[in-house]
CSV table of C-alpha atoms in Angstrom, one decimal:
chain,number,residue,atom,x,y,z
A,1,UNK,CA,12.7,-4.8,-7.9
A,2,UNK,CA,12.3,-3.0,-4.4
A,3,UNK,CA,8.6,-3.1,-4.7
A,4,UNK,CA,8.1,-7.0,-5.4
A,5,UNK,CA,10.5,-7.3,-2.3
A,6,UNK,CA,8.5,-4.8,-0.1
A,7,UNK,CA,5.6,-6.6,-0.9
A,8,UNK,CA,6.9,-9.9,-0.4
A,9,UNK,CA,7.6,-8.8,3.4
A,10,UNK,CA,5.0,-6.9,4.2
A,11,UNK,CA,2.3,-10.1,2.9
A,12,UNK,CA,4.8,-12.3,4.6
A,13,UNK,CA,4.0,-10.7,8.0
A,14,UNK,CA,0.6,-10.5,7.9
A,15,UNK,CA,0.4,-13.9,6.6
A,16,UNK,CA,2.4,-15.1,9.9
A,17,UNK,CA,0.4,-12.9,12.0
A,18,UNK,CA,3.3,-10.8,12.9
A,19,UNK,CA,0.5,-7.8,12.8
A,20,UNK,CA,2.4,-5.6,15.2
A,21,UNK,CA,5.9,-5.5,12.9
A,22,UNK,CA,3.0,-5.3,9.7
A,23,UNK,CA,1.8,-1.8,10.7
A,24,UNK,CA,4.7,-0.7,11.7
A,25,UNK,CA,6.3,-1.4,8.1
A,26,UNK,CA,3.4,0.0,6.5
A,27,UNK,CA,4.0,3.2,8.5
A,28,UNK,CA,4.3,6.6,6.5
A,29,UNK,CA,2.7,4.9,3.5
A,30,UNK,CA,-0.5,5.6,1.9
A,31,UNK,CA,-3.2,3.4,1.5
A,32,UNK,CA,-1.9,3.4,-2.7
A,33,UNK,CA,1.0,2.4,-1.6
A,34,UNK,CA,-0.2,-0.7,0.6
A,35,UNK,CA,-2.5,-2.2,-1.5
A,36,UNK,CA,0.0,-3.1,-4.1
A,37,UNK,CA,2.4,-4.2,-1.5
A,38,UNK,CA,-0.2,-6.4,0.5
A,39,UNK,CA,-2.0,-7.5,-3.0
A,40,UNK,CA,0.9,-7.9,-5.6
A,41,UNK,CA,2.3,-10.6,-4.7
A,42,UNK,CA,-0.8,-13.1,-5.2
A,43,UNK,CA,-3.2,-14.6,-3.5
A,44,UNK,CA,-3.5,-14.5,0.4
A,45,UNK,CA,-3.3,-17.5,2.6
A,46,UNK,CA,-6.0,-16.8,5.3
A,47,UNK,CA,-7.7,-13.7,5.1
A,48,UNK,CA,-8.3,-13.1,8.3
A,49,UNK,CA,-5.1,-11.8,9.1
A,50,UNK,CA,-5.2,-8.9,6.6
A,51,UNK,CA,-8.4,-7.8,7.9
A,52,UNK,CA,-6.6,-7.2,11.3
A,53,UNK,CA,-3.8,-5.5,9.4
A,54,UNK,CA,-5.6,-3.4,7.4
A,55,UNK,CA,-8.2,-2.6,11.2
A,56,UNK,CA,-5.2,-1.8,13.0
A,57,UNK,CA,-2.9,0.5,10.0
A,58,UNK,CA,-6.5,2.5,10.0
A,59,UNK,CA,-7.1,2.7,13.1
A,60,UNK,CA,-2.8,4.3,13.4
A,61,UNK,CA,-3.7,6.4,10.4
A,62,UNK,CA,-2.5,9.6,11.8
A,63,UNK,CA,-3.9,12.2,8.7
A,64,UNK,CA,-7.0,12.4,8.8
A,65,UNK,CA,-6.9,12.9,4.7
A,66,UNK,CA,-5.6,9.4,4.1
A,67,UNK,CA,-7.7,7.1,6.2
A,68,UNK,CA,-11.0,7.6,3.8
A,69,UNK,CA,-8.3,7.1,0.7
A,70,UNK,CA,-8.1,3.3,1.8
A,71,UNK,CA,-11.9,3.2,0.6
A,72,UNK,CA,-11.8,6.4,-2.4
A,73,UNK,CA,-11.2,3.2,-4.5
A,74,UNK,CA,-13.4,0.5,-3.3
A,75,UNK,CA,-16.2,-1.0,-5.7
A,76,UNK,CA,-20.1,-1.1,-4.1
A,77,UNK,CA,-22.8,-2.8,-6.2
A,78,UNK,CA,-26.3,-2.7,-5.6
A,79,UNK,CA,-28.6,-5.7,-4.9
């Protein structure tokens, strides 16, 4: 399945660090297409790696319509 493998490499370079070739993979995609791809594949290693990622593919988020989608679908609670 092409998405398995997508996701696979795309959680394979953050997990390295490789954040640079990470964002530019994800390029073109929306943030409903990322998730799944940086998510699907199971649990992460280190998290602090996908927190860059997910900074720096904001941050080079070129519509401004698709850079509050990465949240449209976040859960808050209240205390």
């Amino acid at each position: 399945m092409q998405v398995a493998r997508m996701s696979e490499d795309l959680a394979k370079l953050v997990d390295r660090g490789d954040i640079v070739a990470a964002v530019r993979a994800a390029q073109g995609l929306t943030p409903e297409r990322v998730r799944p791809l940086l998510f699907g594949g199971g649990f992460m290693k280190d998290s602090k790696p996908y927190a860059e990622f997910i900074s720096r593919w904001y941050q080079s988020l070129s519509s401004a319509n698709l850079a509050p989608e990465i949240f449209k679908s976040s859960e808050t609670t209240k205390s």
